[in-house]
Tab-separated table of C-alpha atoms in Angstrom:
chain	number	residue	atom	x	y	z
A	29	UNK	CA	-0.014	-0.140	0.190
A	30	UNK	CA	1.727	4.292	-0.414
A	31	UNK	CA	1.602	5.788	1.950
A	32	UNK	CA	2.951	9.245	2.460
A	33	UNK	CA	3.240	11.618	5.696
A	34	UNK	CA	1.123	14.450	5.462
A	35	UNK	CA	0.444	17.930	7.137
A	36	UNK	CA	-3.183	16.227	7.751
A	37	UNK	CA	-1.021	13.255	9.617
A	38	UNK	CA	0.019	15.309	11.804
A	39	UNK	CA	-2.940	17.053	13.160
A	40	UNK	CA	-3.032	16.214	16.572
A	41	UNK	CA	-0.821	20.025	17.513
A	42	UNK	CA	1.954	17.836	19.590
A	43	UNK	CA	4.102	15.331	18.637
A	44	UNK	CA	3.203	12.828	21.308
A	45	UNK	CA	-0.983	13.050	19.829
A	46	UNK	CA	0.545	13.186	16.443
A	47	UNK	CA	2.721	9.815	17.215
A	48	UNK	CA	-0.809	7.979	19.104
A	49	UNK	CA	-2.712	9.084	15.992
A	50	UNK	CA	-0.493	6.762	13.787
A	51	UNK	CA	-3.237	4.295	14.445
A	52	UNK	CA	-6.143	4.946	11.937
A	53	UNK	CA	-9.628	4.077	12.788
A	54	UNK	CA	-8.170	3.053	15.678
A	55	UNK	CA	-11.869	2.591	16.698
A	56	UNK	CA	-12.757	0.005	13.322
A	57	UNK	CA	-10.919	-3.242	14.308
A	58	UNK	CA	-11.975	-4.366	10.714
A	59	UNK	CA	-10.039	-1.073	8.929
A	60	UNK	CA	-7.326	-0.583	11.633
A	61	UNK	CA	-4.566	0.707	10.022
A	62	UNK	CA	-0.791	0.121	12.419
A	63	UNK	CA	1.255	3.644	10.138
A	64	UNK	CA	4.388	2.363	11.818
A	65	UNK	CA	3.236	-2.113	11.134
A	66	UNK	CA	5.618	-1.052	8.617
A	67	UNK	CA	9.606	-0.339	9.536
A	68	UNK	CA	10.141	1.990	6.913
A	69	UNK	CA	7.321	3.863	7.743
A	70	UNK	CA	8.420	4.420	11.435
A	71	UNK	CA	11.823	5.332	9.426
A	72	UNK	CA	10.120	7.854	7.425
A	73	UNK	CA	7.719	9.407	9.903
A	74	UNK	CA	10.446	11.007	11.892
A	75	UNK	CA	11.972	12.711	8.826
A	76	UNK	CA	7.768	13.730	8.339
A	77	UNK	CA	7.717	15.487	12.670
A	78	UNK	CA	10.121	17.535	12.200
A	79	UNK	CA	8.560	19.139	8.549
A	80	UNK	CA	4.702	18.829	10.127
A	81	UNK	CA	4.821	18.976	13.690
A	82	UNK	CA	3.811	21.884	15.580
A	83	UNK	CA	6.303	21.361	18.188
A	84	UNK	CA	9.155	20.753	15.081
A	85	UNK	CA	10.281	24.332	16.826
A	86	UNK	CA	11.029	22.218	19.770
A	87	UNK	CA	12.258	19.463	18.604
A	88	UNK	CA	14.086	20.771	15.657
A	89	UNK	CA	15.357	17.757	13.408
A	90	UNK	CA	14.166	14.675	14.891
A	91	UNK	CA	15.934	11.215	13.894
A	92	UNK	CA	14.290	8.018	14.082
A	93	UNK	CA	13.399	5.449	16.643
A	94	UNK	CA	16.228	2.881	16.878
A	95	UNK	CA	15.387	-0.827	15.954
A	96	UNK	CA	16.593	-2.053	19.620
A	97	UNK	CA	13.740	1.000	20.419
A	98	UNK	CA	10.949	0.603	18.008
A	99	UNK	CA	8.078	-1.989	20.636
A	100	UNK	CA	9.375	0.649	23.613
A	101	UNK	CA	8.318	3.044	21.198
A	102	UNK	CA	4.835	1.859	20.029
A	103	UNK	CA	4.441	1.101	24.027
A	104	UNK	CA	4.908	4.152	24.909
A	105	UNK	CA	2.348	5.258	21.444
A	106	UNK	CA	0.131	3.164	23.159
A	107	UNK	CA	0.496	4.348	26.685
A	108	UNK	CA	-0.060	7.935	25.051
A	109	UNK	CA	-3.603	7.477	23.605
A	110	UNK	CA	-4.801	5.036	26.147
A	111	UNK	CA	-4.123	7.877	29.078
A	112	UNK	CA	-5.158	11.125	27.276
A	113	UNK	CA	-8.259	8.725	25.425
A	114	UNK	CA	-9.249	8.454	29.160
A	115	UNK	CA	-8.873	12.150	30.360
A	116	UNK	CA	-11.064	12.897	27.192
A	117	UNK	CA	-13.721	10.757	27.851
A	118	UNK	CA	-14.026	10.195	32.072
A	119	UNK	CA	-11.516	12.901	33.488
A	120	UNK	CA	-8.021	11.614	34.756
A	121	UNK	CA	-7.083	7.790	36.080
A	122	UNK	CA	-3.932	7.856	38.390
A	123	UNK	CA	-3.299	3.811	37.397
A	124	UNK	CA	-3.128	5.176	33.159
A	125	UNK	CA	-0.991	8.096	34.323
A	126	UNK	CA	1.335	6.183	36.333
A	127	UNK	CA	2.168	2.861	33.272
A	128	UNK	CA	1.871	6.396	30.704
A	129	UNK	CA	4.719	8.198	32.928
A	130	UNK	CA	6.707	4.480	33.000
A	131	UNK	CA	7.345	4.252	29.163
A	132	UNK	CA	7.697	8.241	29.505
A	133	UNK	CA	11.133	7.154	31.471
A	134	UNK	CA	11.959	3.981	30.434
A	135	UNK	CA	12.243	5.975	26.940
A	136	UNK	CA	14.103	8.848	28.026
A	137	UNK	CA	16.196	6.365	29.617
A	138	UNK	CA	16.489	3.893	26.341
A	139	UNK	CA	16.281	6.234	23.335
A	140	UNK	CA	19.307	8.882	22.021
A	141	UNK	CA	19.071	12.376	22.835
A	142	UNK	CA	17.887	13.622	19.443
A	143	UNK	CA	15.269	10.872	18.437
A	144	UNK	CA	12.014	10.800	17.753
A	145	UNK	CA	11.860	8.620	20.586
A	146	UNK	CA	12.725	11.006	23.413
A	147	UNK	CA	10.550	13.235	21.339
A	148	UNK	CA	7.483	12.140	22.113
A	149	UNK	CA	8.016	11.875	25.374
A	150	UNK	CA	8.867	14.719	26.037
A	151	UNK	CA	5.895	16.195	24.074
A	152	UNK	CA	3.317	13.655	26.492
A	153	UNK	CA	4.999	15.761	29.643
A	154	UNK	CA	4.104	19.071	28.056
A	155	UNK	CA	0.646	17.796	27.701
A	156	UNK	CA	0.332	16.585	30.969
A	157	UNK	CA	1.467	19.903	32.729
A	158	UNK	CA	-0.525	21.547	29.410
A	159	UNK	CA	-3.215	24.429	31.502
A	160	UNK	CA	-6.051	23.806	29.516
A	161	UNK	CA	-6.468	20.470	29.749
A	162	UNK	CA	-9.943	20.325	28.250
A	163	UNK	CA	-8.628	21.894	24.931
A	164	UNK	CA	-7.669	18.060	24.238
A	165	UNK	CA	-10.697	16.446	22.052
A	166	UNK	CA	-11.379	13.312	19.983
A	167	UNK	CA	-11.896	13.982	16.210
A	168	UNK	CA	-15.782	13.018	15.412
A	169	UNK	CA	-15.308	11.740	12.094
A	170	UNK	CA	-11.711	9.673	12.452
A	171	UNK	CA	-11.510	9.426	16.522
A	172	UNK	CA	-7.958	10.747	16.262
A	173	UNK	CA	-6.426	13.241	19.577
A	174	UNK	CA	-6.018	16.770	19.402
A	175	UNK	CA	-5.226	20.645	20.636
A	176	UNK	CA	-8.763	22.922	20.323
A	177	UNK	CA	-6.967	26.044	19.583
A	178	UNK	CA	-9.297	27.710	18.443
A	179	UNK	CA	-10.101	31.171	19.921
A	180	UNK	CA	-14.447	30.181	20.912
A	181	UNK	CA	-12.645	26.135	21.903
A	182	UNK	CA	-15.245	24.933	19.485
A	183	UNK	CA	-13.152	23.016	17.594
A	184	UNK	CA	-14.514	19.307	16.696
A	185	UNK	CA	-12.429	17.644	13.535
A	186	UNK	CA	-9.184	16.861	13.680
A	187	UNK	CA	-8.667	18.764	10.445
A	188	UNK	CA	-11.862	20.846	9.080
A	189	UNK	CA	-10.021	20.131	5.456
A	190	UNK	CA	-10.406	16.079	5.674
A	191	UNK	CA	-12.417	15.652	8.344
A	192	UNK	CA	-14.580	18.222	8.681
A	193	UNK	CA	-15.642	18.358	5.115
A	194	UNK	CA	-16.307	14.542	5.176
A	195	UNK	CA	-18.181	14.693	8.071
A	196	UNK	CA	-20.148	18.033	6.725
A	197	UNK	CA	-20.664	16.187	3.532
A	198	UNK	CA	-22.329	13.166	4.898
A	199	UNK	CA	-24.765	15.907	7.121
A	200	UNK	CA	-25.154	16.919	3.884
A	201	UNK	CA	-26.226	14.093	2.033
A	202	UNK	CA	-28.609	12.448	4.215
A	203	UNK	CA	-30.581	16.104	4.548
A	204	UNK	CA	-30.837	15.321	1.274
A	205	UNK	CA	-31.589	11.982	1.241
A	206	UNK	CA	-34.900	13.376	3.977
A	207	UNK	CA	-35.985	15.805	1.727
A	208	UNK	CA	-36.580	13.369	-1.036
A	209	UNK	CA	-40.094	11.648	-1.814
């Protein structure tokens, strides 16, 4: 399958969320796609993150995860998704926070400085300390995690150009279908 990392893939607003969002349609086991399942895609992610990630100025040119740390990086990704998704839906969960912090600590001990893994761990710590955690949301269309930076905090989609347009087109289609006799 042909795939490239585009700006849309970095709609989360933070590197840690972009890493969590590397699983497309996470909630749909039949259509779920893990973009890191292929090592080349995981390697290419770091180059794309340096170009497209909202936090790229903080982390600069980041290097790929080493082969021996891939398993730990995937564990960090899953801990990120579990904790922040639970935090958005139900509030903080100390057990999941502990799991996430353990994954962050393991990553920081093992990852080389300047790696996408180390940058992701730092991004997680920034998100945990975020002053207004209610700005973190789940896309109503694809289920990705994102930070709502809109003035009135009303953003409902990770990316208006993709998910927003799809949701609006679906709503329009349903309305037109209901109007047809």
